[in-house]
Amino acid sequence: MTTKPHHLFTSESVTEGHPDKIADQVSDAILDAILKDDPQGRVACETLVTTGLTVVAGEVTTSCYVEIPKIVRETIHEIGYNDPDFGYHWENSGVVTAVQEQSPDIALGVDTGGAGDQGMMFGYATNETPEYMPMPIILAHKLARRLAEIRKDGTVNYLRPDGKSQVTIEYGGDGKPVRVEAIVLGAHHSPKVTTPKLRADLKALVIDRVIPKGLTDKKTKIFINATGRFEVGGPMGDTGVTGRKIIVDTYGGVGRHGGGAFSGKDPTKVDRSASYAARWVAKTVVAAGLADRCEIQLAYVIGVRDPVSIMATTFGTGKVSDDAIVAAIRQVFDLTPAGIIRDLKLRRPIFKKTAAYGHFGRNEPGFTWEELDRVDAVRRAAARGR
């Protein structure tokens, strides 16, 4: 048998203070505020952030009232933009809103239980980590979360909210992770800290706390603030827009992506809800032992309840045929928009916390698409279809 060559794969993450992630969190905070008082509310909310300004636009249909500028400012404050020197401040930022009602043409299809738009959505799972996620993105998220943690708990007093991480994993010929090839951290900081101190602190307090020791070796490359300084960051350094980190939000570039963003969209938008369902299905298939890796594609048409296609791909790792897996999925899961919303309990204000550090691989309250409640049912259905 021919052994496949080793290969490298890289994924990145960003902190909650990255401009694009500020935009995602603002959009989802507005969505949560509406769903809290009006679970049937329809929301498609986009946010743009730049130096001293936040712009919120989109289509909203709801029976309740939410004070958008207040939600914007509260979200910015929670993230940590509480110093005017950062160039973006929760009290001083201007807030512009341009929100209108959803098109009645779209409502015609959604009101009858159909999908809110056409499109294709993907879900993915792998058994290479306990989270059933690719190792590069999981480690990148953990680095970014740890960077925010030591800033917020006061472990270091010079960090600012923006930041990025990146992890390169070497995979062996069997497709399993072997070692960490490279680690990248970019940390927004005050002018007062020296580069040597920042690099030493982040190596000890972030990288050494997150990356398992057995995965690094003398050849592992580490880059911390590779240019030396990262004093200008956040919306002062870069404009942020909702939906511009869709690969960070999903699987770090592993597998395919349908192109639709998640944040700011209520669950009638299959861009979001069907992507969550596809992850739920793929994770269930892998956890059931039917494959080491699984990618699910779902496709919908506006106003129609049932998906027009369901595809499963196991990349040659399946213990049963891909056709048998699809048959099992059809038996066990209701993949209509209404069924997804019901089974995943998506009419709740649970979305703001998904808007940073990834929508998948998080076994936290509210992440219902990560639950493994249908493993036995899928395993039995697949066995019947062999």
CSV table of C-alpha atoms in Angstrom, one decimal:
chain,number,residue,atom,x,y,z
A,1,MET,CA,0.0,0.0,0.0
A,2,THR,CA,1.4,3.4,-1.0
A,3,THR,CA,1.7,5.8,1.9
A,4,LYS,CA,0.6,9.4,1.3
A,5,PRO,CA,3.2,12.1,1.9
A,6,HIS,CA,3.1,14.3,5.0
A,7,HIS,CA,1.5,17.7,4.5
A,8,LEU,CA,1.0,21.0,6.3
A,9,PHE,CA,-2.4,22.7,6.9
A,10,THR,CA,-2.9,26.2,8.5
A,11,SER,CA,-5.9,27.8,10.1
A,12,GLU,CA,-6.3,31.2,11.8
A,13,SER,CA,-8.5,32.8,14.4
A,14,VAL,CA,-9.0,36.3,15.7
A,15,THR,CA,-10.0,37.8,19.1
A,16,GLU,CA,-13.3,39.4,20.0
A,17,GLY,CA,-11.7,42.8,19.6
A,18,HIS,CA,-10.8,42.3,15.9
A,19,PRO,CA,-12.8,44.8,13.8
A,20,ASP,CA,-14.7,42.1,11.8
A,21,LYS,CA,-15.6,40.3,15.0
A,22,ILE,CA,-16.8,43.5,16.7
A,23,ALA,CA,-19.2,43.8,13.7
A,24,ASP,CA,-20.3,40.2,14.1
A,25,GLN,CA,-21.0,40.5,17.8
A,26,VAL,CA,-22.9,43.8,17.4
A,27,SER,CA,-25.1,42.2,14.7
A,28,ASP,CA,-25.8,39.1,16.9
A,29,ALA,CA,-26.4,41.2,20.0
A,30,ILE,CA,-29.1,43.0,18.1
A,31,LEU,CA,-30.5,39.7,17.0
A,32,ASP,CA,-30.5,38.3,20.6
A,33,ALA,CA,-32.3,41.5,21.9
A,34,ILE,CA,-35.1,41.0,19.4
A,35,LEU,CA,-35.4,37.2,19.9
A,36,LYS,CA,-35.6,37.8,23.7
A,37,ASP,CA,-38.9,39.7,23.4
A,38,ASP,CA,-40.1,38.4,20.0
A,39,PRO,CA,-38.9,34.8,19.2
A,40,GLN,CA,-40.7,35.1,15.8
A,41,GLY,CA,-38.7,38.2,14.8
A,42,ARG,CA,-37.0,38.3,11.4
A,43,VAL,CA,-33.6,39.8,11.4
A,44,ALA,CA,-30.9,40.4,8.8
A,45,CYS,CA,-28.5,42.9,10.4
A,46,GLU,CA,-25.2,44.1,9.1
A,47,THR,CA,-22.7,46.2,11.0
A,48,LEU,CA,-19.6,48.2,9.9
A,49,VAL,CA,-17.1,49.6,12.3
A,50,THR,CA,-14.3,52.1,11.7
A,51,THR,CA,-12.5,54.8,13.6
A,52,GLY,CA,-15.0,56.5,15.9
A,53,LEU,CA,-18.1,55.1,14.0
A,54,THR,CA,-20.5,52.1,14.0
A,55,VAL,CA,-23.0,51.7,11.2
A,56,VAL,CA,-25.9,49.3,11.6
A,57,ALA,CA,-28.1,48.5,8.5
A,58,GLY,CA,-30.4,45.7,7.4
A,59,GLU,CA,-33.9,44.4,7.4
A,60,VAL,CA,-35.9,43.7,10.6
A,61,THR,CA,-39.5,42.7,11.1
A,62,THR,CA,-40.5,42.5,14.8
A,63,SER,CA,-43.3,43.3,17.2
A,64,CYS,CA,-40.9,44.6,19.8
A,65,TYR,CA,-38.7,47.7,20.2
A,66,VAL,CA,-34.9,47.5,20.8
A,67,GLU,CA,-32.7,50.5,21.3
A,68,ILE,CA,-29.9,49.7,18.8
A,69,PRO,CA,-27.4,52.4,19.8
A,70,LYS,CA,-27.6,51.2,23.4
A,71,ILE,CA,-26.9,47.6,22.3
A,72,VAL,CA,-24.0,48.7,20.2
A,73,ARG,CA,-22.4,50.6,23.0
A,74,GLU,CA,-22.9,47.8,25.5
A,75,THR,CA,-21.3,45.3,23.2
A,76,ILE,CA,-18.3,47.5,22.5
A,77,HIS,CA,-17.8,48.0,26.2
A,78,GLU,CA,-18.0,44.3,27.0
A,79,ILE,CA,-15.3,43.6,24.3
A,80,GLY,CA,-13.0,46.1,26.0
A,81,TYR,CA,-12.9,49.3,24.0
A,82,ASN,CA,-13.1,51.5,27.1
A,83,ASP,CA,-10.2,53.8,26.5
A,84,PRO,CA,-10.3,56.8,24.1
A,85,ASP,CA,-6.6,56.1,23.2
A,86,PHE,CA,-7.7,53.0,21.4
A,87,GLY,CA,-9.4,55.1,18.7
A,88,TYR,CA,-12.7,53.4,19.2
A,89,HIS,CA,-14.6,53.9,22.4
A,90,TRP,CA,-17.9,52.6,23.6
A,91,GLU,CA,-19.2,56.0,24.7
A,92,ASN,CA,-17.6,58.2,22.1
A,93,SER,CA,-18.3,56.1,18.9
A,94,GLY,CA,-20.9,57.6,16.7
A,95,VAL,CA,-23.8,55.1,15.9
A,96,VAL,CA,-25.7,55.4,12.6
A,97,THR,CA,-28.7,53.1,12.0
A,98,ALA,CA,-30.4,52.4,8.7
A,99,VAL,CA,-32.9,49.6,9.3
A,100,GLN,CA,-36.0,48.8,7.3
A,101,GLU,CA,-38.6,46.0,7.2
A,102,GLN,CA,-38.0,42.7,5.5
A,103,SER,CA,-39.3,42.3,2.0
A,104,PRO,CA,-42.9,40.9,1.9
A,105,ASP,CA,-41.8,38.7,-1.0
A,106,ILE,CA,-39.4,36.8,1.2
A,107,ALA,CA,-42.0,36.6,4.0
A,108,LEU,CA,-44.4,34.8,1.5
A,109,GLY,CA,-42.1,31.8,1.5
A,110,VAL,CA,-40.9,31.9,5.1
A,111,ASP,CA,-44.4,32.2,6.6
A,112,THR,CA,-45.4,28.9,5.2
A,113,GLY,CA,-42.3,27.1,6.6
A,114,GLY,CA,-40.1,27.4,3.6
A,115,ALA,CA,-36.4,28.4,3.4
A,116,GLY,CA,-35.7,32.1,3.5
A,117,ASP,CA,-33.3,31.9,0.5
A,118,GLN,CA,-31.7,29.6,-1.9
A,119,GLY,CA,-28.2,28.3,-1.3
A,120,MET,CA,-25.9,25.5,-0.3
A,121,MET,CA,-24.6,24.9,3.2
A,122,PHE,CA,-21.8,22.6,4.5
A,123,GLY,CA,-21.1,20.9,7.8
A,124,TYR,CA,-17.9,19.0,8.7
A,125,ALA,CA,-16.5,16.8,11.4
A,126,THR,CA,-13.4,14.8,12.0
A,127,ASN,CA,-12.3,12.5,14.9
A,128,GLU,CA,-8.8,14.0,15.0
A,129,THR,CA,-9.7,16.1,18.2
A,130,PRO,CA,-12.1,15.5,21.1
A,131,GLU,CA,-14.2,18.4,19.7
A,132,TYR,CA,-14.6,16.6,16.4
A,133,MET,CA,-12.9,19.6,14.7
A,134,PRO,CA,-9.8,20.0,12.7
A,135,MET,CA,-6.8,20.5,15.0
A,136,PRO,CA,-5.5,23.8,13.4
A,137,ILE,CA,-8.7,25.8,13.9
A,138,ILE,CA,-9.3,24.4,17.4
A,139,LEU,CA,-5.8,25.4,18.6
A,140,ALA,CA,-6.0,28.8,16.9
A,141,HIS,CA,-9.3,29.5,18.7
A,142,LYS,CA,-7.8,28.4,22.0
A,143,LEU,CA,-4.9,30.7,21.5
A,144,ALA,CA,-7.1,33.7,20.7
A,145,ARG,CA,-9.4,33.0,23.7
A,146,ARG,CA,-6.4,32.7,26.0
A,147,LEU,CA,-5.1,36.1,24.7
A,148,ALA,CA,-8.5,37.7,25.6
A,149,GLU,CA,-8.6,35.9,28.9
A,150,ILE,CA,-5.3,37.3,30.2
A,151,ARG,CA,-6.2,40.8,29.0
A,152,LYS,CA,-9.6,40.7,30.7
A,153,ASP,CA,-8.6,39.1,34.0
A,154,GLY,CA,-5.7,41.6,34.4
A,155,THR,CA,-2.9,39.0,34.2
A,156,VAL,CA,-1.2,41.5,31.9
A,157,ASN,CA,-2.1,45.2,31.8
A,158,TYR,CA,-0.7,46.2,28.4
A,159,LEU,CA,-2.9,44.2,26.0
A,160,ARG,CA,-5.6,45.8,24.0
A,161,PRO,CA,-8.7,44.0,22.5
A,162,ASP,CA,-7.5,43.3,18.9
A,163,GLY,CA,-5.5,40.2,18.1
A,164,LYS,CA,-4.9,37.2,15.8
A,165,SER,CA,-3.6,33.7,16.0
A,166,GLN,CA,-2.6,31.1,13.4
A,167,VAL,CA,-1.5,27.4,13.7
A,168,THR,CA,0.1,25.2,11.2
A,169,ILE,CA,-0.2,21.4,11.7
A,170,GLU,CA,1.9,18.7,10.1
A,171,TYR,CA,-0.2,15.7,9.1
A,172,GLY,CA,1.2,12.2,8.6
A,173,GLY,CA,0.6,9.9,5.7
A,174,ASP,CA,-2.5,8.5,7.5
A,175,GLY,CA,-4.1,11.9,7.7
A,176,LYS,CA,-3.6,12.3,11.4
A,177,PRO,CA,-1.9,15.2,13.2
A,178,VAL,CA,1.8,14.6,13.9
A,179,ARG,CA,3.1,17.9,15.3
A,180,VAL,CA,2.8,21.7,15.3
A,181,GLU,CA,4.9,23.2,12.5
A,182,ALA,CA,4.3,26.9,13.3
A,183,ILE,CA,2.4,29.2,15.7
A,184,VAL,CA,1.6,32.8,15.1
A,185,LEU,CA,0.3,35.4,17.6
A,186,GLY,CA,-0.4,39.0,16.9
A,187,ALA,CA,-1.4,41.0,20.0
A,188,HIS,CA,-2.6,44.6,20.1
A,189,HIS,CA,-0.8,46.4,22.9
A,190,SER,CA,0.0,49.7,24.5
A,191,PRO,CA,3.1,51.7,23.6
A,192,LYS,CA,4.5,51.1,27.1
A,193,VAL,CA,5.5,47.4,26.7
A,194,THR,CA,8.7,46.4,25.1
A,195,THR,CA,8.7,43.8,22.3
A,196,PRO,CA,11.0,41.4,24.2
A,197,LYS,CA,8.7,41.4,27.3
A,198,LEU,CA,5.6,41.0,25.2
A,199,ARG,CA,7.1,38.0,23.4
A,200,ALA,CA,8.3,36.4,26.6
A,201,ASP,CA,4.9,36.9,28.3
A,202,LEU,CA,2.8,35.6,25.5
A,203,LYS,CA,5.0,32.6,25.0
A,204,ALA,CA,4.7,31.7,28.7
A,205,LEU,CA,1.1,32.8,29.3
A,206,VAL,CA,-0.6,31.9,26.1
A,207,ILE,CA,1.3,29.4,23.8
A,208,ASP,CA,2.7,27.3,26.6
A,209,ARG,CA,-0.7,27.1,28.3
A,210,VAL,CA,-2.6,26.1,25.2
A,211,ILE,CA,-0.4,24.0,22.9
A,212,PRO,CA,0.1,20.4,24.2
A,213,LYS,CA,3.8,19.8,24.8
A,214,GLY,CA,3.9,16.6,22.8
A,215,LEU,CA,3.0,18.5,19.7
A,216,THR,CA,5.9,20.9,19.6
A,217,ASP,CA,9.6,20.3,19.0
A,218,LYS,CA,12.8,22.1,18.3
A,219,LYS,CA,11.7,22.7,14.7
A,220,THR,CA,8.4,24.4,15.6
A,221,LYS,CA,8.4,28.0,14.5
A,222,ILE,CA,6.9,30.7,16.8
A,223,PHE,CA,6.1,34.2,15.6
A,224,ILE,CA,4.8,36.7,18.2
A,225,ASN,CA,4.1,40.2,16.8
A,226,ALA,CA,6.3,39.4,13.8
A,227,THR,CA,6.8,43.0,12.8
A,228,GLY,CA,7.7,44.0,16.3
A,229,ARG,CA,4.9,46.4,17.1
A,230,PHE,CA,1.0,46.3,17.0
A,231,GLU,CA,0.0,49.5,18.7
A,232,VAL,CA,-2.6,50.7,16.3
A,233,GLY,CA,-5.4,48.1,16.1
A,234,GLY,CA,-9.1,47.6,16.3
A,235,PRO,CA,-11.4,49.8,14.1
A,236,MET,CA,-8.7,52.5,14.2
A,237,GLY,CA,-6.4,50.2,12.2
A,238,ASP,CA,-8.9,48.4,10.0
A,239,THR,CA,-12.5,48.7,9.0
A,240,GLY,CA,-14.7,45.8,10.2
A,241,VAL,CA,-17.7,44.3,8.5
A,242,THR,CA,-20.2,41.6,9.5
A,243,GLY,CA,-19.6,38.3,7.8
A,244,ARG,CA,-16.0,38.8,6.7
A,245,LYS,CA,-14.5,35.9,8.8
A,246,ILE,CA,-16.6,33.0,7.6
A,247,ILE,CA,-13.6,30.6,7.5
A,248,VAL,CA,-12.7,31.5,11.1
A,249,ASP,CA,-16.3,30.9,12.0
A,250,THR,CA,-16.4,27.4,10.6
A,251,TYR,CA,-13.6,24.9,10.0
A,252,GLY,CA,-10.5,27.0,9.3
A,253,GLY,CA,-10.4,26.2,5.6
A,254,VAL,CA,-10.9,22.5,5.9
A,255,GLY,CA,-13.8,21.3,3.7
A,256,ARG,CA,-15.9,23.5,1.6
A,257,HIS,CA,-18.0,26.6,2.4
A,258,GLY,CA,-21.3,27.6,0.9
A,259,GLY,CA,-20.4,31.3,1.1
A,260,GLY,CA,-23.1,32.5,3.5
A,261,ALA,CA,-22.2,34.3,6.7
A,262,PHE,CA,-24.0,33.6,10.0
A,263,SER,CA,-24.0,36.7,12.3
A,264,GLY,CA,-27.0,39.0,12.3
A,265,LYS,CA,-29.3,36.4,10.7
A,266,ASP,CA,-32.3,34.9,12.5
A,267,PRO,CA,-32.8,31.1,12.1
A,268,THR,CA,-35.2,31.3,9.2
A,269,LYS,CA,-32.1,32.2,7.2
A,270,VAL,CA,-30.8,28.8,6.2
A,271,ASP,CA,-27.3,30.3,5.7
A,272,ARG,CA,-27.1,30.0,9.5
A,273,SER,CA,-29.6,27.3,10.6
A,274,ALA,CA,-28.8,24.8,7.9
A,275,SER,CA,-25.1,25.2,8.5
A,276,TYR,CA,-25.6,24.4,12.1
A,277,ALA,CA,-27.8,21.4,11.2
A,278,ALA,CA,-25.1,20.2,8.7
A,279,ARG,CA,-22.5,20.3,11.5
A,280,TRP,CA,-24.9,18.5,13.8
A,281,VAL,CA,-25.4,15.7,11.2
A,282,ALA,CA,-21.7,15.4,10.3
A,283,LYS,CA,-20.6,15.3,14.0
A,284,THR,CA,-23.2,12.6,14.7
A,285,VAL,CA,-22.0,10.5,11.7
A,286,VAL,CA,-18.4,10.6,13.0
A,287,ALA,CA,-19.3,10.1,16.6
A,288,ALA,CA,-21.4,7.1,15.5
A,289,GLY,CA,-18.2,5.5,14.1
A,290,LEU,CA,-19.5,5.5,10.6
A,291,ALA,CA,-16.5,7.5,9.3
A,292,ASP,CA,-13.3,9.3,10.5
A,293,ARG,CA,-14.2,12.4,8.5
A,294,CYS,CA,-17.6,13.5,7.2
A,295,GLU,CA,-18.7,16.5,5.2
A,296,ILE,CA,-22.4,17.2,4.7
A,297,GLN,CA,-23.9,19.5,2.0
A,298,LEU,CA,-27.5,20.7,2.2
A,299,ALA,CA,-29.2,22.8,-0.5
A,300,TYR,CA,-32.4,24.8,-0.4
A,301,VAL,CA,-34.6,27.0,-2.6
A,302,ILE,CA,-36.5,30.0,-1.3
A,303,GLY,CA,-40.0,29.2,-0.1
A,304,VAL,CA,-39.6,25.4,-0.2
A,305,ARG,CA,-39.5,23.3,2.9
A,306,ASP,CA,-37.4,20.3,2.1
A,307,PRO,CA,-33.8,20.5,1.0
A,308,VAL,CA,-33.4,19.9,-2.7
A,309,SER,CA,-30.3,17.8,-2.0
A,310,ILE,CA,-28.4,16.1,0.8
A,311,MET,CA,-24.9,14.9,0.2
A,312,ALA,CA,-22.5,13.0,2.5
A,313,THR,CA,-18.8,12.7,1.7
A,314,THR,CA,-16.5,10.6,3.9
A,315,PHE,CA,-13.2,11.0,2.0
A,316,GLY,CA,-12.6,7.3,1.8
A,317,THR,CA,-12.9,6.9,5.6
A,318,GLY,CA,-16.5,5.6,5.7
A,319,LYS,CA,-17.3,2.3,7.4
A,320,VAL,CA,-20.5,2.1,5.3
A,321,SER,CA,-21.2,3.7,1.9
A,322,ASP,CA,-21.9,7.4,1.6
A,323,ASP,CA,-25.3,6.5,0.2
A,324,ALA,CA,-26.1,4.5,3.3
A,325,ILE,CA,-25.2,7.5,5.4
A,326,VAL,CA,-27.5,9.8,3.4
A,327,ALA,CA,-30.3,7.3,3.8
A,328,ALA,CA,-29.7,7.2,7.5
A,329,ILE,CA,-29.7,11.0,7.7
A,330,ARG,CA,-33.0,11.2,5.9
A,331,GLN,CA,-34.5,8.8,8.4
A,332,VAL,CA,-33.2,10.4,11.6
A,333,PHE,CA,-33.1,14.2,10.9
A,334,ASP,CA,-35.8,16.6,9.9
A,335,LEU,CA,-33.9,19.0,7.8
A,336,THR,CA,-36.7,21.4,6.9
A,337,PRO,CA,-36.2,24.9,8.2
A,338,ALA,CA,-39.0,24.5,10.7
A,339,GLY,CA,-37.6,21.1,11.8
A,340,ILE,CA,-34.1,22.5,12.3
A,341,ILE,CA,-35.4,25.5,14.3
A,342,ARG,CA,-37.5,23.3,16.5
A,343,ASP,CA,-34.9,20.5,17.1
A,344,LEU,CA,-32.0,22.9,17.7
A,345,LYS,CA,-34.1,25.4,19.7
A,346,LEU,CA,-32.9,28.3,17.6
A,347,ARG,CA,-35.6,30.9,18.6
A,348,ARG,CA,-33.7,31.8,21.7
A,349,PRO,CA,-31.2,34.6,22.3
A,350,ILE,CA,-28.1,32.4,22.1
A,351,PHE,CA,-26.2,33.9,19.2
A,352,LYS,CA,-24.0,36.7,20.5
A,353,LYS,CA,-21.6,34.2,22.1
A,354,THR,CA,-21.3,32.3,18.8
A,355,ALA,CA,-19.9,35.5,17.1
A,356,ALA,CA,-16.3,35.1,18.4
A,357,TYR,CA,-14.0,32.0,18.6
A,358,GLY,CA,-16.0,29.9,16.2
A,359,HIS,CA,-19.5,28.5,15.9
A,360,PHE,CA,-18.5,24.9,16.1
A,361,GLY,CA,-16.5,22.6,18.4
A,362,ARG,CA,-17.8,24.3,21.5
A,363,ASN,CA,-19.6,22.2,24.1
A,364,GLU,CA,-21.2,25.1,25.9
A,365,PRO,CA,-24.8,25.8,26.8
A,366,GLY,CA,-26.8,26.9,23.8
A,367,PHE,CA,-24.7,25.2,21.2
A,368,THR,CA,-27.3,22.5,20.6
A,369,TRP,CA,-25.8,21.6,17.2
A,370,GLU,CA,-22.9,20.1,19.1
A,371,GLU,CA,-25.0,17.6,21.0
A,372,LEU,CA,-24.7,13.9,20.3
A,373,ASP,CA,-28.2,12.9,21.1
A,374,ARG,CA,-28.9,11.0,17.8
A,375,VAL,CA,-25.7,8.9,17.6
A,376,ASP,CA,-27.4,5.5,18.3
A,377,ALA,CA,-30.3,6.3,15.9
A,378,VAL,CA,-28.0,7.1,13.1
A,379,ARG,CA,-25.9,4.0,13.8
A,380,ARG,CA,-29.0,1.8,13.7
A,381,ALA,CA,-30.4,3.4,10.5
A,382,ALA,CA,-27.0,3.0,8.7
A,383,ALA,CA,-26.8,-0.6,9.7
A,384,ARG,CA,-30.3,-1.2,8.2
A,385,GLY,CA,-29.2,0.4,5.0
A,386,ARG,CA,-25.9,-1.5,4.4
